[in-house]
Amino acid sequence: MTKAAIGVFGGSFDPVHYGHLRTAWELLQLLKLQEMLFLPCGTPPLKAPNRATAEQRLAMLQAATRDYPQFRVDARELTRDGPSYTVDTLIELRGELPDTPICLIVGMDAWLSFPQWHRWQDILDLTHIVVAHRPGCELETTGLIAELMQERQTNAAADLHAALAGQIFVHEVTQLEISSSAIRQLYTGGLGVDFLLPAGVRELIKESGCYDADSD
């Protein structure tokens, strides 16, 4: 028998905002996950360098999640040398949780780029993939992604608890059109970011000045 599944939500979180938090909360409840693990990445291999430091992004995540016991922040990728490859983290987690299903949460854009991920062929042996679907980003009907969906997609959340890994689950989440890059631009332009991210995160950003125009 397996234990109840956990969610793994990775990203730069530069900064974390309500779009991240709402998606994580909806999927945690829908899939009946025992917890949602937030994993801020160190050096993202497919993205530009982060604006905030690792310590600042970690502090913002801790502030954003502290009132939710089922949200847990894991800083392992921030202390790892070299690029933050998802497969390396999943190998570590699988070793620590040998009988716990893992659900890797990804956005639709990240899922469509899945074949570009480092050792992507190994990932579905380590985790299920839960795709947070957003309108305007359609699934491919041909090619590798389409083949993976045909072979592995499930519409039953229970399937994610019945096996340790290997399934793909797609679910449409509440649309909060918020992006970390837009928030950074607002800060650079001296504009307010109220109602886009938690007050504790805003306070940390204000104190550090990490997104001020002269912080590059």
mmCIF file of C-alpha atoms in Angstrom:
data_model
loop_
_atom_site.group_PDB
_atom_site.id
_atom_site.type_symbol
_atom_site.label_atom_id
_atom_site.label_comp_id
_atom_site.label_asym_id
_atom_site.label_seq_id
_atom_site.Cartn_x
_atom_site.Cartn_y
_atom_site.Cartn_z
ATOM 1 C CA MET A 1 0.000 0.000 0.000
ATOM 2 C CA THR A 2 1.209 3.492 -0.831
ATOM 3 C CA LYS A 3 0.818 6.554 1.360
ATOM 4 C CA ALA A 4 -1.215 9.599 0.316
ATOM 5 C CA ALA A 5 0.475 11.562 -2.454
ATOM 6 C CA ILE A 6 2.409 14.771 -1.978
ATOM 7 C CA GLY A 7 2.624 17.678 -4.399
ATOM 8 C CA VAL A 8 5.889 19.224 -5.576
ATOM 9 C CA PHE A 9 5.662 22.788 -6.876
ATOM 10 C CA GLY A 10 8.939 24.117 -8.207
ATOM 11 C CA GLY A 11 9.845 27.462 -9.702
ATOM 12 C CA SER A 12 11.941 30.579 -9.403
ATOM 13 C CA PHE A 13 9.348 32.332 -7.190
ATOM 14 C CA ASP A 14 10.977 35.660 -8.061
ATOM 15 C CA PRO A 15 8.740 36.698 -6.341
ATOM 16 C CA VAL A 16 6.069 34.253 -5.174
ATOM 17 C CA HIS A 17 2.553 35.655 -5.762
ATOM 18 C CA TYR A 18 -1.119 34.786 -5.399
ATOM 19 C CA GLY A 19 -1.170 32.986 -8.759
ATOM 20 C CA HIS A 20 1.302 30.431 -7.390
ATOM 21 C CA LEU A 21 -0.459 30.116 -4.055
ATOM 22 C CA ARG A 22 -3.978 29.758 -5.447
ATOM 23 C CA THR A 23 -2.903 27.071 -7.916
ATOM 24 C CA ALA A 24 -1.126 25.135 -5.166
ATOM 25 C CA TRP A 25 -4.116 25.407 -2.808
ATOM 26 C CA GLU A 26 -6.667 24.312 -5.406
ATOM 27 C CA LEU A 27 -4.650 21.277 -6.467
ATOM 28 C CA LEU A 28 -3.847 20.278 -2.899
ATOM 29 C CA GLN A 29 -7.571 20.166 -2.118
ATOM 30 C CA LEU A 30 -8.727 18.640 -5.407
ATOM 31 C CA LEU A 31 -6.159 15.838 -5.370
ATOM 32 C CA LYS A 32 -6.371 15.310 -1.592
ATOM 33 C CA LEU A 33 -2.612 15.663 -1.211
ATOM 34 C CA GLN A 34 -1.093 15.295 2.230
ATOM 35 C CA GLU A 35 1.102 18.338 1.612
ATOM 36 C CA MET A 36 2.402 20.679 -1.074
ATOM 37 C CA LEU A 37 6.170 21.065 -1.214
ATOM 38 C CA PHE A 38 7.427 24.392 -2.618
ATOM 39 C CA LEU A 39 10.886 24.035 -4.144
ATOM 40 C CA PRO A 40 12.551 27.312 -5.145
ATOM 41 C CA CYS A 41 15.161 26.608 -7.803
ATOM 42 C CA GLY A 42 18.760 27.715 -7.542
ATOM 43 C CA THR A 43 20.149 28.273 -11.031
ATOM 44 C CA PRO A 44 17.320 27.757 -13.560
ATOM 45 C CA PRO A 45 18.745 25.977 -16.635
ATOM 46 C CA LEU A 46 16.118 27.270 -19.111
ATOM 47 C CA LYS A 47 15.482 30.791 -17.770
ATOM 48 C CA ALA A 48 17.300 34.063 -17.205
ATOM 49 C CA PRO A 49 19.064 34.543 -13.848
ATOM 50 C CA ASN A 50 16.888 35.479 -10.893
ATOM 51 C CA ARG A 51 16.658 39.095 -9.703
ATOM 52 C CA ALA A 52 16.265 38.329 -6.003
ATOM 53 C CA THR A 53 18.924 36.300 -4.212
ATOM 54 C CA ALA A 54 18.311 32.734 -3.098
ATOM 55 C CA GLU A 55 18.012 33.921 0.508
ATOM 56 C CA GLN A 56 15.484 36.605 -0.423
ATOM 57 C CA ARG A 57 13.322 34.223 -2.485
ATOM 58 C CA LEU A 58 13.381 31.651 0.312
ATOM 59 C CA ALA A 59 12.336 34.244 2.894
ATOM 60 C CA MET A 60 9.477 35.423 0.641
ATOM 61 C CA LEU A 61 8.207 31.860 0.198
ATOM 62 C CA GLN A 62 8.366 31.197 3.921
ATOM 63 C CA ALA A 63 6.406 34.380 4.604
ATOM 64 C CA ALA A 64 3.783 33.509 1.973
ATOM 65 C CA THR A 65 3.174 29.952 3.220
ATOM 66 C CA ARG A 66 3.596 30.188 6.997
ATOM 67 C CA ASP A 67 -0.150 30.271 7.759
ATOM 68 C CA TYR A 68 -0.839 27.053 5.812
ATOM 69 C CA PRO A 69 0.364 23.881 7.592
ATOM 70 C CA GLN A 70 0.025 21.768 4.426
ATOM 71 C CA PHE A 71 2.389 24.075 2.562
ATOM 72 C CA ARG A 72 6.068 23.283 3.173
ATOM 73 C CA VAL A 73 9.134 25.023 1.738
ATOM 74 C CA ASP A 74 12.129 22.863 0.798
ATOM 75 C CA ALA A 75 15.377 24.739 0.128
ATOM 76 C CA ARG A 76 17.485 21.849 -1.183
ATOM 77 C CA GLU A 77 17.877 23.263 -4.695
ATOM 78 C CA LEU A 78 19.162 26.571 -3.346
ATOM 79 C CA THR A 79 22.169 24.860 -1.767
ATOM 80 C CA ARG A 80 22.997 22.630 -4.741
ATOM 81 C CA ASP A 81 25.926 23.563 -6.964
ATOM 82 C CA GLY A 82 25.241 24.009 -10.679
ATOM 83 C CA PRO A 83 21.910 24.138 -12.521
ATOM 84 C CA SER A 84 18.728 23.073 -10.702
ATOM 85 C CA TYR A 85 17.573 20.002 -12.586
ATOM 86 C CA THR A 86 14.160 18.681 -11.609
ATOM 87 C CA VAL A 87 15.223 15.073 -12.145
ATOM 88 C CA ASP A 88 17.953 15.349 -9.496
ATOM 89 C CA THR A 89 15.484 16.639 -6.929
ATOM 90 C CA LEU A 90 12.978 13.915 -7.763
ATOM 91 C CA ILE A 91 15.642 11.226 -7.367
ATOM 92 C CA GLU A 92 16.426 12.589 -3.898
ATOM 93 C CA LEU A 93 12.751 12.766 -2.933
ATOM 94 C CA ARG A 94 12.056 9.250 -4.192
ATOM 95 C CA GLY A 95 14.919 7.970 -2.029
ATOM 96 C CA GLU A 96 13.470 9.734 1.012
ATOM 97 C CA LEU A 97 9.847 8.740 0.273
ATOM 98 C CA PRO A 98 10.003 5.250 -1.259
ATOM 99 C CA ASP A 99 6.310 4.473 -0.721
ATOM 100 C CA THR A 100 4.784 7.927 -1.289
ATOM 101 C CA PRO A 101 3.351 8.963 -4.676
ATOM 102 C CA ILE A 102 4.765 12.277 -5.880
ATOM 103 C CA CYS A 103 2.821 14.737 -8.048
ATOM 104 C CA LEU A 104 4.966 17.287 -9.864
ATOM 105 C CA ILE A 105 2.910 20.430 -10.521
ATOM 106 C CA VAL A 106 3.708 22.214 -13.789
ATOM 107 C CA GLY A 107 2.055 24.912 -15.867
ATOM 108 C CA MET A 108 0.900 24.198 -19.389
ATOM 109 C CA ASP A 109 3.794 26.136 -20.943
ATOM 110 C CA ALA A 110 6.313 24.124 -18.925
ATOM 111 C CA TRP A 111 4.586 20.879 -19.895
ATOM 112 C CA LEU A 112 4.766 21.731 -23.588
ATOM 113 C CA SER A 113 8.541 22.196 -23.206
ATOM 114 C CA PHE A 114 8.910 18.914 -21.278
ATOM 115 C CA PRO A 115 11.031 17.195 -23.994
ATOM 116 C CA GLN A 116 13.656 19.925 -23.451
ATOM 117 C CA TRP A 117 14.063 19.061 -19.771
ATOM 118 C CA HIS A 118 17.248 17.386 -18.582
ATOM 119 C CA ARG A 119 16.743 13.581 -18.543
ATOM 120 C CA TRP A 120 13.036 14.019 -19.157
ATOM 121 C CA GLN A 121 12.702 10.322 -20.018
ATOM 122 C CA ASP A 122 13.447 9.429 -16.377
ATOM 123 C CA ILE A 123 11.011 11.851 -14.783
ATOM 124 C CA LEU A 124 7.811 9.853 -15.253
ATOM 125 C CA ASP A 125 9.479 6.899 -13.512
ATOM 126 C CA LEU A 126 9.841 9.107 -10.441
ATOM 127 C CA THR A 127 6.656 11.177 -10.330
ATOM 128 C CA HIS A 128 3.196 11.798 -11.686
ATOM 129 C CA ILE A 129 2.807 15.064 -13.585
ATOM 130 C CA VAL A 130 -0.101 17.379 -12.813
ATOM 131 C CA VAL A 131 -0.572 20.036 -15.478
ATOM 132 C CA ALA A 132 -2.273 23.227 -14.294
ATOM 133 C CA HIS A 133 -4.175 24.145 -17.434
ATOM 134 C CA ARG A 134 -4.837 27.753 -18.436
ATOM 135 C CA PRO A 135 -6.943 28.900 -21.401
ATOM 136 C CA GLY A 136 -5.030 30.059 -24.449
ATOM 137 C CA CYS A 137 -2.323 27.408 -24.176
ATOM 138 C CA GLU A 138 -3.540 24.323 -26.003
ATOM 139 C CA LEU A 139 -2.235 20.778 -25.838
ATOM 140 C CA GLU A 140 -0.429 19.431 -28.869
ATOM 141 C CA THR A 141 -2.356 16.892 -30.950
ATOM 142 C CA THR A 142 0.732 15.381 -32.595
ATOM 143 C CA GLY A 143 4.284 14.708 -31.529
ATOM 144 C CA LEU A 144 5.858 13.512 -28.297
ATOM 145 C CA ILE A 145 3.584 15.391 -25.890
ATOM 146 C CA ALA A 146 0.509 13.982 -27.618
ATOM 147 C CA GLU A 147 1.959 10.475 -27.442
ATOM 148 C CA LEU A 148 2.704 10.807 -23.734
ATOM 149 C CA MET A 149 -0.815 12.063 -23.076
ATOM 150 C CA GLN A 150 -2.344 9.168 -24.996
ATOM 151 C CA GLU A 151 -0.264 6.622 -23.092
ATOM 152 C CA ARG A 152 -0.403 8.069 -19.584
ATOM 153 C CA GLN A 153 -3.229 10.568 -19.090
ATOM 154 C CA THR A 154 -5.784 9.882 -16.378
ATOM 155 C CA ASN A 155 -8.903 11.821 -15.409
ATOM 156 C CA ALA A 156 -9.166 10.155 -11.990
ATOM 157 C CA ALA A 157 -7.368 11.803 -9.079
ATOM 158 C CA ALA A 158 -7.465 8.464 -7.239
ATOM 159 C CA ASP A 159 -5.002 7.060 -9.787
ATOM 160 C CA LEU A 160 -2.365 9.453 -8.448
ATOM 161 C CA HIS A 161 -2.584 7.787 -5.034
ATOM 162 C CA ALA A 162 -2.742 4.216 -6.324
ATOM 163 C CA ALA A 163 0.693 4.253 -7.989
ATOM 164 C CA LEU A 164 3.987 5.932 -7.134
ATOM 165 C CA ALA A 165 4.523 7.594 -10.518
ATOM 166 C CA GLY A 166 3.834 7.535 -14.222
ATOM 167 C CA GLN A 167 0.448 9.240 -14.723
ATOM 168 C CA ILE A 168 -0.399 12.618 -16.279
ATOM 169 C CA PHE A 169 -3.337 14.577 -14.888
ATOM 170 C CA VAL A 170 -4.559 17.838 -16.447
ATOM 171 C CA HIS A 171 -6.792 20.238 -14.528
ATOM 172 C CA GLU A 172 -7.965 23.783 -15.200
ATOM 173 C CA VAL A 173 -7.248 26.085 -12.262
ATOM 174 C CA THR A 174 -8.668 29.480 -11.351
ATOM 175 C CA GLN A 175 -7.277 32.112 -13.679
ATOM 176 C CA LEU A 176 -5.214 34.744 -11.878
ATOM 177 C CA GLU A 177 -3.327 36.608 -14.577
ATOM 178 C CA ILE A 178 -0.341 37.447 -12.406
ATOM 179 C CA SER A 179 3.284 36.949 -13.341
ATOM 180 C CA SER A 180 6.510 37.432 -11.419
ATOM 181 C CA SER A 181 8.025 39.360 -14.334
ATOM 182 C CA ALA A 182 5.102 41.816 -14.384
ATOM 183 C CA ILE A 183 5.461 42.334 -10.626
ATOM 184 C CA ARG A 184 9.161 43.060 -11.030
ATOM 185 C CA GLN A 185 8.370 45.602 -13.742
ATOM 186 C CA LEU A 186 5.842 47.317 -11.492
ATOM 187 C CA TYR A 187 8.455 47.641 -8.774
ATOM 188 C CA THR A 188 11.029 48.975 -11.224
ATOM 189 C CA GLY A 189 8.500 51.559 -12.391
ATOM 190 C CA GLY A 190 7.708 52.598 -8.828
ATOM 191 C CA LEU A 191 4.116 51.345 -9.047
ATOM 192 C CA GLY A 192 2.103 49.545 -6.373
ATOM 193 C CA VAL A 193 1.649 45.764 -6.237
ATOM 194 C CA ASP A 194 -1.196 45.587 -3.741
ATOM 195 C CA PHE A 195 -3.521 42.564 -4.180
ATOM 196 C CA LEU A 196 -0.933 40.686 -6.267
ATOM 197 C CA LEU A 197 1.081 39.053 -3.485
ATOM 198 C CA PRO A 198 0.839 38.599 0.312
ATOM 199 C CA ALA A 199 1.553 41.515 2.617
ATOM 200 C CA GLY A 200 4.460 39.685 4.239
ATOM 201 C CA VAL A 201 6.115 39.258 0.842
ATOM 202 C CA ARG A 202 5.581 42.942 0.005
ATOM 203 C CA GLU A 203 7.245 43.930 3.262
ATOM 204 C CA LEU A 204 10.296 41.783 2.559
ATOM 205 C CA ILE A 205 10.619 43.221 -0.938
ATOM 206 C CA LYS A 206 10.333 46.755 0.413
ATOM 207 C CA GLU A 207 12.972 46.103 3.070
ATOM 208 C CA SER A 208 15.449 44.486 0.678
ATOM 209 C CA GLY A 209 14.860 46.731 -2.356
ATOM 210 C CA CYS A 210 15.617 43.672 -4.494
ATOM 211 C CA TYR A 211 13.381 44.819 -7.378
ATOM 212 C CA ASP A 212 14.160 48.520 -7.272
ATOM 213 C CA ALA A 213 15.285 50.084 -10.535
ATOM 214 C CA ASP A 214 18.879 50.396 -9.276
ATOM 215 C CA SER A 215 19.113 46.863 -7.879
ATOM 216 C CA ASP A 216 20.344 45.172 -11.118
#
